[in-house]
Amino acid sequence: MKAIMSIVLTILTIAAILLANFENTPLTIEGREENEVSKWIEWAKTAWSYYDPGTGVDPNTGILRASYRWSFLTDWDLGGYIISIIKAELMGILPKTDEWGADDRIEKVLKFLETRPISSYGVPYRLYSSSSGKPEGKDVTNVSDAGRLLIALSLLKKYRPDLAKRIDNIVARNGYEILANRTDAWRTTVGFYKYYVAHGFKFFGFDKAYPVQDALREFRKIKNSPHVNVFGIDLPATEVTSEPMLHMAFEIGVDEDYMEYLRRVYSVQEARYYTTRKLTAWSEGNTGLQDPTYVYQWIVTPRGDTWKITPKDINPIIFTKVAFGLHALFNTSYTKLLVDHVLRKELERRNSLPFILFLPAKGFIEGVDESDRIVGDIVDKTQTIIIEAAYYALKKHVLESSDVLIDIPSSDVSPNETILLNFTYVDPTPLKHNCKYSVIVEGTSTLYNMQYEFDGECNVSLRWQPLHDDNYRIRVRTISDYVLFNKTIEKSFMIKVGPTHSISEEVAVNAKIASVKWSKWVCLDEDFTLETLVWYNLSEAAIPLKVIVRNNLTREIIAESDIANVNGNGTALFKITIKAPNKEGDFSLILLPAYNNGNEWIELVEGATSVEIKVLNKPAGEMVIVDREIIHVTVTRSIVVKQVSTVTYTVTERLSGEISLTPTVMLIMVIVCSAYLFAIAAVTIVLRLKRFRKSMKKLNNYVGERRD
């Protein structure tokens, strides 16, 4: 017994040493500023890793498990998996083809839906085994789970139109029309949940059934129902929690009325935090407890009660999925606080001994309760919402920041001269897309009219030959197809051909620095590059635009960019090479957009931004690139400029004499040491058994001799 206890203590000691050297996975955002897009991709990859074969997906059936410790699934879970596959592939974190790519995974799911056993009532069972695909128990599905799966299948039809007929056959086979027409089946759901899942039935034409029609009126009923005041915010007396509203926003899209209620649900949780100092992100989910194992956290109940937890009261949980979901929607200091908190706890879990020895480094934890207890369950619903939140955040970046850059001739153009017009679609995200261009050229004083179409490519060139002297108006319409949504950009500009015509319109100029990327430090006398994106809103006449770099202290000009001839509205990227001073210290620069009015260069001081650079005598070891994004949000009467400091990319590696163990090496060492120690224990036990047998043999001989 002493030997075994010694071995156990030795293993724990070794594990503790290894924990001290454990290399953290890059999850936290505290103390590290990064580009917003990069952070969302990183988080989506972590969430998606749960769906690796052998972790959250059975490697034989290709069907997911609802949680790492529970190898069953409902239609709700299956719907979440389908949505996760689609959005992971569109974000570029999952290949489309190859084994376990998006197409392969979708095929496995569809085969399951085409062949799974159906109950004698003509509808699916509630639970199926992930490993066998067979039903677990005799309970049948409900309208909530079915509606969620139907929403996912409708998205799949949009993502893969070639599967439409097959999906329609699956819906018919699984008897969802029966559920659509059963009034009693719809009594199991109310409020925001009911309104959300009803859309799944609507998408497949079941909205002719009265129960579905009634459910689609649920939001109107919610708005007209009695409200209760919670921290000064009016909320409806129905089942109010975050999850169904997040799904509605991420999967279906909401109008301003619905968004107003979503803002209220966010605001009341923020208000609870500022009133009680307790972080609040309420939803439903696993508890990590023996009783209850699953809870619903209601902000409001149909009886008008507030902050109620069912079926049994527990310490409230800050759910990870809600933290990320609200952060994608609102991106406030409070949502960042929520995300920082759950990420910090995620790292604590990953550095814990049970995790290192027994659990996979896949997915995000379920949450953290108000006593700081980590709810360490790894659940599919959490991963799906984080993936959806990431896709939504990237979509917002596309809708707000993507643009078409137009390169037009900077010199005079003569009749019959062939000129090249270049159109470049700029997207700040990795979301997959293709483009369709329509370019119309019209003469302002002639009947000249030509139209050109480009389909598929996002960067196109047009060779055009004007026939006469004229001022030609060129209108460009770009439709960017992102599969699940589109963005349309329309621009127009003028090209003057020949000497006889002039553009009489008044020139209005507005330009601002939109983003800057620079080195955090440089060496003495080093040539380095600043990369800056300039947002502009000009007249249709081409205007020369550039960026001037001045010393922020002396105001002398340090460098200038090349000149770009731009018009209309959009963004232009400039790269500026600067020579560092030959003296150590701070190097403060100011970047100013400037345009030429025909006589002189006018600097737009209101559109300027400054950067700070350290000048060092020798390399500091690790190059840090700072990427500051300056977002221009247009409101009714003014432009609000919000600066977001982002960044840190390691572009060189620092070598040191310290040993850093990677998680894989560490785990191998734990296993090897454990095996070695158990081998010693086994040998010790064998030797002691032999000694014991010899002693018994001697004792028997002695007893025999005494009897003789």
Coordinates of N, CA and C in Angstrom, one line a residue, residues 49-58 63-73 130 286 358-366 376-383:
S49 N -13.1 22.9 -33.4 CA -12.3 21.8 -33.0 C -13.1 20.7 -32.3
Y50 N -14.1 21.2 -31.6 CA -15.0 20.2 -30.9 C -15.5 19.1 -31.9
Y51 N -15.8 19.5 -33.1 CA -16.4 18.7 -34.1 C -15.4 17.8 -34.8
D52 N -14.2 17.7 -34.3 CA -13.2 16.8 -34.9 C -13.7 15.3 -34.7
P53 N -13.4 14.5 -35.7 CA -13.8 13.1 -35.5 C -13.1 12.5 -34.3
G54 N -13.9 11.8 -33.4 CA -13.4 11.2 -32.2 C -13.6 12.1 -31.0
T55 N -13.9 13.3 -31.2 CA -14.2 14.2 -30.1 C -15.7 14.5 -30.0
G56 N -16.2 15.4 -30.8 CA -17.6 15.6 -30.8 C -18.4 15.0 -31.9
V57 N -17.7 14.2 -32.8 CA -18.3 13.5 -33.9 C -17.8 12.1 -33.9
D58 N -18.8 11.1 -34.0 CA -18.4 9.7 -34.0 C -17.7 9.4 -35.3
I63 N -21.9 11.2 -37.1 CA -22.9 12.0 -36.4 C -22.4 12.5 -35.1
L64 N -22.8 13.7 -34.8 CA -22.2 14.4 -33.6 C -22.8 13.8 -32.3
R65 N -22.1 14.2 -31.3 CA -22.7 13.9 -29.9 C -22.9 15.2 -29.3
A66 N -24.0 15.3 -28.5 CA -24.5 16.6 -28.0 C -23.5 17.2 -27.0
S67 N -22.7 16.3 -26.3 CA -21.6 16.8 -25.5 C -20.6 15.8 -25.5
Y68 N -19.4 16.2 -25.0 CA -18.2 15.2 -25.0 C -18.5 14.0 -24.2
R69 N -19.3 14.2 -23.1 CA -19.6 13.1 -22.2 C -20.9 12.4 -22.4
W70 N -21.6 12.8 -23.5 CA -23.0 12.2 -23.7 C -23.1 11.9 -25.2
S71 N -23.1 10.6 -25.6 CA -23.1 10.3 -27.0 C -24.4 10.1 -27.6
F72 N -25.3 11.1 -27.4 CA -26.6 11.1 -28.1 C -26.9 12.5 -28.7
L73 N -27.9 12.6 -29.5 CA -28.3 13.8 -30.1 C -29.7 14.0 -30.3
S130 N -25.3 8.5 -31.1 CA -24.3 9.0 -32.1 C -23.5 7.8 -32.7
N286 N -25.9 23.2 -19.6 CA -25.5 22.3 -18.6 C -24.9 23.0 -17.4
F358 N -6.6 13.8 -19.2 CA -7.7 13.0 -19.7 C -8.6 13.6 -20.8
L359 N -8.6 15.0 -20.9 CA -9.6 15.6 -21.7 C -8.9 16.3 -23.0
P360 N -9.7 16.4 -24.1 CA -9.1 16.9 -25.3 C -9.1 18.4 -25.2
A361 N -8.1 19.0 -25.9 CA -8.0 20.5 -26.0 C -8.9 21.0 -27.1
K362 N -10.2 20.7 -27.0 CA -11.1 21.0 -28.1 C -12.3 21.7 -27.5
G363 N -12.8 22.8 -28.3 CA -14.0 23.5 -27.9 C -13.8 24.4 -26.7
F364 N -14.9 25.1 -26.3 CA -15.0 26.0 -25.2 C -15.8 25.4 -24.1
I365 N -15.5 25.8 -22.9 CA -16.3 25.4 -21.7 C -17.7 25.9 -21.8
E366 N -18.6 25.3 -21.0 CA -20.0 25.8 -21.0 C -20.2 27.1 -20.3
G376 N -17.2 22.9 -16.6 CA -16.2 22.4 -17.6 C -16.8 21.6 -18.7
D377 N -18.1 21.3 -18.7 CA -18.7 20.5 -19.8 C -18.4 21.1 -21.2
I378 N -18.1 20.3 -22.1 CA -17.9 20.7 -23.5 C -19.1 20.3 -24.3
V379 N -19.9 21.3 -24.7 CA -21.2 21.0 -25.3 C -21.3 21.6 -26.7
D380 N -22.1 20.8 -27.6 CA -22.1 21.3 -29.0 C -22.8 22.6 -29.1
K381 N -23.9 22.9 -28.4 CA -24.6 24.1 -28.5 C -23.8 25.4 -28.3
T382 N -22.9 25.3 -27.4 CA -21.9 26.4 -27.1 C -21.0 26.6 -28.3
Q383 N -20.5 25.5 -28.9 CA -19.6 25.7 -30.0 C -20.3 26.3 -31.2

